Short mmCIF file of C-alpha atoms and ligand atoms in Angstrom, two decimals:
data_model
loop_
_atom_site.label_atom_id
_atom_site.label_comp_id
_atom_site.label_asym_id
_atom_site.label_seq_id
_atom_site.Cartn_x
_atom_site.Cartn_y
_atom_site.Cartn_z
CA MET A 232 -22.91 9.62 -58.56
CA ASP A 233 -24.69 7.16 -60.00
CA LYS A 234 -22.50 4.36 -61.82
CA GLY A 235 -25.17 2.80 -63.62
CA ASP A 236 -25.45 -0.30 -61.31
CA GLY A 237 -27.99 1.32 -59.07
CA LEU A 238 -25.45 1.84 -56.45
CA VAL A 239 -24.64 5.70 -55.76
CA THR A 240 -21.57 6.39 -53.93
CA ILE A 241 -20.67 9.98 -52.62
CA ALA A 242 -17.97 12.02 -54.00
CA TRP A 243 -16.43 12.50 -50.58
CA GLU A 244 -12.97 14.19 -51.88
CA GLU A 245 -15.27 16.86 -53.72
CA ILE A 246 -17.60 17.35 -51.27
CA TYR A 247 -14.28 18.04 -48.93
CA TYR A 248 -13.31 20.36 -51.31
CA ASN A 249 -16.68 22.48 -51.61
CA THR A 250 -17.14 22.52 -48.65
CA GLN A 251 -13.47 24.24 -48.16
CA LYS A 252 -14.08 26.71 -50.95
CA TRP A 253 -17.25 27.55 -49.68
CA MET A 254 -16.09 28.43 -45.68
CA ARG A 255 -13.34 30.28 -46.74
CA GLU A 256 -15.84 32.31 -48.94
CA ALA A 257 -17.95 32.53 -46.22
CA GLY A 258 -15.60 33.61 -44.03
CA GLU A 259 -14.16 36.71 -46.11
CA GLN A 260 -17.72 37.78 -46.37
CA ILE A 261 -18.20 38.17 -42.34
CA ARG A 262 -14.63 39.25 -41.78
CA ALA A 263 -15.77 43.17 -44.38
CA SER A 264 -19.11 42.73 -42.63
CA PHE A 265 -16.51 44.56 -39.46
CA ALA A 266 -16.90 47.87 -41.04
CA ASP A 267 -21.02 47.57 -41.30
CA THR A 268 -23.62 47.96 -38.50
CA LEU A 269 -24.28 44.67 -36.96
CA THR A 270 -28.30 43.59 -36.83
CA ILE A 271 -28.22 42.51 -33.34
CA ASP A 272 -31.44 40.43 -31.60
CA TYR A 273 -31.98 38.06 -28.28
CA LYS A 274 -32.99 34.41 -28.60
CA LEU A 275 -34.05 33.19 -25.15
CA ASP A 276 -32.22 36.18 -23.10
CA ALA A 277 -29.50 39.31 -23.33
CA SER A 278 -26.84 36.25 -23.32
CA ASP A 279 -28.45 34.56 -26.19
CA LEU A 280 -27.79 36.50 -29.21
CA VAL A 281 -27.95 36.39 -33.30
CA THR A 282 -26.61 39.14 -35.69
CA ASN A 283 -27.89 39.32 -39.40
CA MET A 284 -24.31 37.64 -40.31
CA ASP A 285 -25.41 34.54 -38.24
CA LYS A 286 -28.00 34.37 -40.53
CA GLN A 287 -26.72 35.42 -43.96
CA THR A 288 -23.85 32.92 -43.39
CA GLU A 289 -26.64 30.13 -43.02
CA GLN A 290 -28.38 30.79 -45.32
CA PHE A 291 -25.67 30.84 -47.90
CA PHE A 292 -24.65 27.42 -46.87
CA ILE A 293 -27.72 26.41 -47.55
CA GLU A 294 -27.71 27.51 -51.27
CA LYS A 295 -24.64 25.61 -51.71
CA ILE A 296 -26.06 22.71 -50.21
CA ASN A 297 -29.39 23.00 -52.11
CA GLU A 298 -27.75 23.34 -54.80
CA THR A 299 -25.00 21.02 -54.73
CA TYR A 300 -26.37 18.10 -53.62
CA PRO A 301 -30.14 18.27 -53.33
CA GLU A 302 -30.13 14.64 -51.67
CA HIS A 303 -28.58 15.81 -48.67
CA ARG A 304 -30.52 17.16 -45.32
CA ILE A 305 -29.18 20.48 -43.16
CA MET A 306 -29.73 21.07 -39.19
CA GLY A 307 -28.51 24.68 -38.92
CA GLU A 308 -29.02 26.75 -35.65
CA GLU A 309 -30.80 29.61 -37.02
CA GLY A 310 -33.27 27.17 -38.65
CA TYR A 311 -33.07 27.55 -42.57
CA GLY A 312 -32.41 24.29 -42.94
CA ASP A 313 -34.34 21.07 -42.26
CA VAL A 314 -36.08 19.35 -39.39
CA VAL A 315 -33.60 16.46 -38.58
CA GLU A 316 -34.90 14.09 -36.63
CA THR A 317 -33.55 11.04 -38.20
CA VAL A 318 -29.68 9.94 -39.03
CA ASN A 319 -30.13 8.35 -42.65
CA GLY A 320 -28.66 9.56 -45.17
CA THR A 321 -25.63 12.93 -45.53
CA ILE A 322 -26.53 15.40 -42.98
CA TRP A 323 -24.60 18.88 -42.83
CA ILE A 324 -24.45 20.23 -39.14
CA ILE A 325 -24.11 23.73 -38.94
CA ASP A 326 -23.17 26.56 -37.31
CA PRO A 327 -22.61 29.07 -38.91
CA ILE A 328 -21.23 31.25 -36.13
CA ASP A 329 -20.04 29.66 -33.15
CA GLY A 330 -19.14 32.12 -30.51
CA THR A 331 -21.65 35.05 -31.43
CA VAL A 332 -21.02 36.88 -28.07
CA ASN A 333 -17.32 36.96 -28.70
CA PHE A 334 -18.25 38.19 -32.49
CA VAL A 335 -20.07 40.85 -30.74
CA HIS A 336 -17.99 41.88 -28.55
CA MET A 337 -14.23 41.44 -30.06
CA LYS A 338 -14.63 40.33 -33.03
CA ARG A 339 -12.36 37.67 -32.38
CA HIS A 340 -12.41 33.75 -30.96
CA PHE A 341 -15.47 33.00 -33.04
CA ALA A 342 -15.75 30.27 -35.70
CA ILE A 343 -18.03 28.83 -38.30
CA SER A 344 -18.66 25.06 -37.64
CA ILE A 345 -19.36 22.37 -39.97
CA GLY A 346 -19.63 18.51 -39.25
CA ILE A 347 -20.92 16.38 -42.19
CA TYR A 348 -22.72 12.83 -41.18
CA HIS A 349 -23.44 9.91 -43.55
CA GLU A 350 -26.09 7.38 -41.74
CA GLY A 351 -25.28 7.86 -38.23
CA GLU A 352 -21.17 8.41 -38.71
CA GLY A 353 -19.48 11.58 -38.37
CA VAL A 354 -17.26 11.61 -42.53
CA ILE A 355 -16.05 15.09 -42.75
CA GLY A 356 -15.51 17.52 -40.26
CA MET A 357 -14.33 21.32 -40.87
CA ILE A 358 -13.80 24.54 -38.23
CA TYR A 359 -12.60 28.01 -39.29
CA ASP A 360 -11.26 30.16 -37.33
CA VAL A 361 -12.35 32.86 -39.42
CA VAL A 362 -9.73 36.55 -38.34
CA ASN A 363 -6.86 34.11 -37.56
CA ASP A 364 -7.66 32.37 -41.04
CA GLU A 365 -6.87 29.23 -40.20
CA LEU A 366 -8.91 25.62 -41.28
CA TYR A 367 -8.96 22.99 -39.50
CA HIS A 368 -10.63 20.11 -41.31
CA ALA A 369 -10.70 16.68 -41.65
CA GLN A 370 -11.40 13.98 -43.61
CA LYS A 371 -12.57 10.15 -41.33
CA GLY A 372 -9.50 8.05 -41.86
CA LYS A 373 -7.31 10.35 -43.54
CA GLY A 374 -6.06 12.30 -40.07
CA ALA A 375 -7.16 16.04 -39.40
CA PHE A 376 -5.04 19.44 -40.46
CA VAL A 377 -5.32 23.21 -40.06
CA ASP A 378 -4.72 24.46 -42.72
CA ASP A 379 -1.97 22.17 -45.03
CA GLN A 380 -0.25 21.19 -42.24
CA LYS A 381 -0.89 17.41 -40.07
CA LEU A 382 -2.01 17.53 -36.71
CA PRO A 383 -0.25 15.39 -35.12
CA MET A 384 -1.90 12.40 -33.13
CA LEU A 385 -2.95 13.71 -29.01
CA GLU A 386 -0.54 12.19 -26.75
CA GLU A 387 -1.79 10.65 -23.00
CA ILE A 388 -0.99 13.47 -20.06
CA LYS A 389 -2.00 13.45 -16.62
CA VAL A 390 -4.45 15.63 -14.85
CA ASP A 391 -2.25 18.15 -13.04
CA SER A 392 -0.53 19.13 -16.39
CA ALA A 393 -2.98 20.01 -18.11
CA VAL A 394 -5.18 22.51 -18.88
CA VAL A 395 -8.82 21.97 -19.57
CA SER A 396 -11.90 24.83 -21.28
CA MET A 397 -15.22 25.19 -18.54
CA ASN A 398 -17.24 27.89 -18.61
CA ALA A 399 -17.50 28.86 -15.03
CA ALA A 400 -21.10 29.49 -14.83
CA TRP A 401 -20.83 25.42 -14.47
CA ALA A 402 -19.23 25.79 -11.09
CA ILE A 403 -23.05 27.53 -9.83
CA PRO A 404 -25.70 25.67 -9.03
CA ASN A 405 -27.37 24.15 -12.59
CA ARG A 406 -29.46 21.05 -13.22
CA LEU A 407 -27.41 18.91 -15.70
CA ILE A 408 -24.07 18.39 -12.99
CA GLU A 409 -23.62 18.64 -9.42
CA PRO A 410 -21.57 21.80 -8.98
CA GLN A 411 -19.79 20.02 -6.06
CA LEU A 412 -17.71 17.84 -8.70
CA ILE A 413 -16.15 20.82 -10.31
CA PRO A 414 -13.84 22.69 -7.60
CA PRO A 415 -11.93 19.36 -7.34
CA LEU A 416 -11.12 19.39 -10.83
CA VAL A 417 -9.94 23.19 -11.01
CA ASN A 418 -8.44 22.34 -8.29
CA ASP A 419 -6.05 19.23 -9.55
CA LEU A 420 -5.57 20.93 -13.19
CA ARG A 421 -2.59 22.60 -14.04
CA GLY A 422 -5.24 25.25 -15.16
CA THR A 423 -8.26 26.37 -16.46
CA ARG A 424 -9.15 28.33 -19.80
CA SER A 425 -13.24 29.68 -21.03
CA ILE A 426 -12.59 31.59 -24.95
CA GLY A 427 -16.41 30.81 -25.77
CA SER A 428 -17.08 28.93 -28.49
CA ALA A 429 -16.98 25.68 -28.25
CA ALA A 430 -15.78 25.19 -31.43
CA ILE A 431 -12.66 27.25 -31.17
CA GLU A 432 -12.45 25.16 -27.80
CA MET A 433 -12.55 22.26 -29.49
CA VAL A 434 -10.33 22.43 -32.57
CA TYR A 435 -7.57 24.02 -29.37
CA VAL A 436 -8.27 20.57 -28.70
CA ALA A 437 -7.49 18.70 -31.87
CA SER A 438 -4.38 20.60 -32.00
CA GLY A 439 -2.42 20.17 -28.54
CA LYS A 440 -3.01 23.64 -27.34
CA ILE A 441 -5.44 22.54 -24.55
CA ASP A 442 -6.08 19.43 -23.03
CA GLY A 443 -10.01 19.49 -22.44
CA TYR A 444 -13.15 20.96 -22.96
CA LEU A 445 -16.00 20.32 -20.72
CA THR A 446 -19.55 22.22 -20.87
CA LEU A 447 -22.84 21.13 -19.60
CA ARG A 448 -25.15 22.27 -22.53
CA LEU A 449 -24.00 22.26 -26.47
CA SER A 450 -26.31 21.37 -28.95
CA PRO A 451 -24.99 18.78 -31.87
CA TRP A 452 -23.88 22.33 -34.27
CA ASP A 453 -22.07 23.05 -31.42
CA PHE A 454 -20.00 19.37 -31.21
CA ALA A 455 -20.75 18.18 -34.71
CA ALA A 456 -17.41 19.80 -36.36
CA GLY A 457 -15.09 19.28 -33.38
CA LYS A 458 -16.02 15.95 -32.73
CA ILE A 459 -14.72 14.46 -35.85
CA LEU A 460 -11.92 16.39 -35.83
CA ILE A 461 -11.20 15.66 -32.41
CA GLU A 462 -11.66 11.84 -32.85
CA GLU A 463 -9.31 11.99 -35.97
CA VAL A 464 -6.00 12.74 -34.05
CA GLY A 465 -6.98 9.81 -31.29
CA GLY A 466 -8.64 12.12 -28.61
CA LYS A 467 -11.83 11.02 -26.96
CA THR A 468 -15.40 12.15 -26.90
CA SER A 469 -18.66 11.81 -24.66
CA ASN A 470 -21.12 13.23 -22.48
CA VAL A 471 -20.02 13.99 -18.90
CA ASN A 472 -20.43 10.47 -17.63
CA GLY A 473 -18.44 9.24 -20.35
CA GLU A 474 -21.27 7.98 -22.98
CA PRO A 475 -21.38 8.26 -26.61
CA LEU A 476 -22.36 12.01 -27.83
CA ASN A 477 -25.96 11.18 -30.34
CA ILE A 478 -25.69 13.91 -32.95
CA LEU A 479 -29.25 14.69 -32.74
CA GLU A 480 -29.40 15.84 -29.19
CA LYS A 481 -28.36 18.53 -27.03
CA SER A 482 -25.75 17.01 -24.68
CA THR A 483 -23.22 17.58 -21.74
CA VAL A 484 -19.75 17.30 -23.13
CA PHE A 485 -16.34 16.49 -22.67
CA VAL A 486 -13.83 15.86 -25.01
CA ALA A 487 -10.34 15.50 -23.62
CA LYS A 488 -6.71 14.08 -24.23
CA PRO A 489 -6.83 9.91 -24.41
CA GLY A 490 -5.95 8.88 -21.05
CA LEU A 491 -6.97 12.63 -19.56
CA HIS A 492 -10.40 11.66 -20.41
CA GLU A 493 -10.63 8.42 -18.33
CA GLN A 494 -9.23 10.06 -15.77
CA ILE A 495 -11.43 12.87 -15.37
CA VAL A 496 -14.63 11.14 -16.42
CA ASN A 497 -13.69 8.04 -13.62
CA ASN A 498 -12.14 10.12 -10.97
CA TYR A 499 -14.50 13.62 -10.82
CA LEU A 500 -17.35 13.36 -13.03
CA LYS A 501 -19.09 10.48 -12.44
CA LYS A 502 -21.90 11.25 -10.27
CA GLU A 503 -20.71 8.23 -8.28
CA SER A 504 -16.80 9.07 -8.25
CA LYS A 505 -17.25 11.11 -5.87
C1 LIG B 162 -22.68 28.94 -27.66
C2 LIG B 162 -20.61 29.60 -27.84
C3 LIG B 162 -20.21 28.71 -26.42
C4 LIG B 162 -20.84 28.37 -25.51
C5 LIG B 162 -22.35 27.83 -25.93
C6 LIG B 162 -22.83 27.56 -27.73
P1 LIG B 162 -23.36 30.68 -30.27
O1 LIG B 162 -22.28 28.61 -29.60
O2 LIG B 162 -19.87 27.90 -28.20
O3 LIG B 162 -19.18 28.80 -25.86
O4 LIG B 162 -20.81 28.00 -23.96
O5 LIG B 162 -22.96 27.12 -25.32
O6 LIG B 162 -23.63 27.47 -27.64
O7 LIG B 162 -24.35 30.91 -29.95
O8 LIG B 162 -22.36 31.50 -30.17
O9 LIG B 162 -22.93 29.57 -31.83
CA1 LIG B 163 -22.44 27.43 -31.27
CA1 LIG B 164 -23.93 30.08 -33.22
#
């Protein structure tokens, strides 16, 4: 919006409203597709699936955004958006279906995830749990909500009272973390869970259902929205070494309640901790 003085202000409230509307519309289309036969392709291997609905949903958002906000750029998992290599301007980071394996196998525990960044700063984070019809949304500085209910700020918690989501695959030898770092953490926690959708795991942290989420290979579209939601309720986000997440790069990710985050990074995850 040009105010006539050459300065452009961004209509964030309108963007917030439109994003919620488009997410609910896209979710409705995904729910309606349950009756149809899915077309499923492999990307890298048999664990890396993409369906016609992942592609259709991303295209739906890209059409809406290009039509309404042609000056914005879009980074989408399925590659229908722009090639985004810098943080300049306003960038929509979209995962049309996060948890595609869950979508294909269970028809639940998957989400649409959209993070909107401006000059590298997270402004709007939205994650829609499609089957439960729960929309988690946050605008920086204005609080985080699930539907119309405000999420409380997260409180500190100790390791032995904490439930942390993580994928058992990281306890076997891999290039990203020393696998021997994981068993002591698993041993000391109250429990672990594995849900299979980074976006859902991140809103479960933001809404206090679980206390942390540890994962070793996420792309920007997996964590862009969750990062904004979690930080809005006082949670901490970083890579496994406690360093800030880079919104343009793949990364290890550890998000958790305040206090718990520092305890786990310093005592369990940092290589020099052992
Ligand atoms: C995947 C899910 C999964 C996580 C993978 C992601 P996708 O996203 O979030 O839980 O472990 O690393 O790639 O491929 O279903 O959008
Ligand atoms: Ca994903
Ligand atoms: Ca996806």
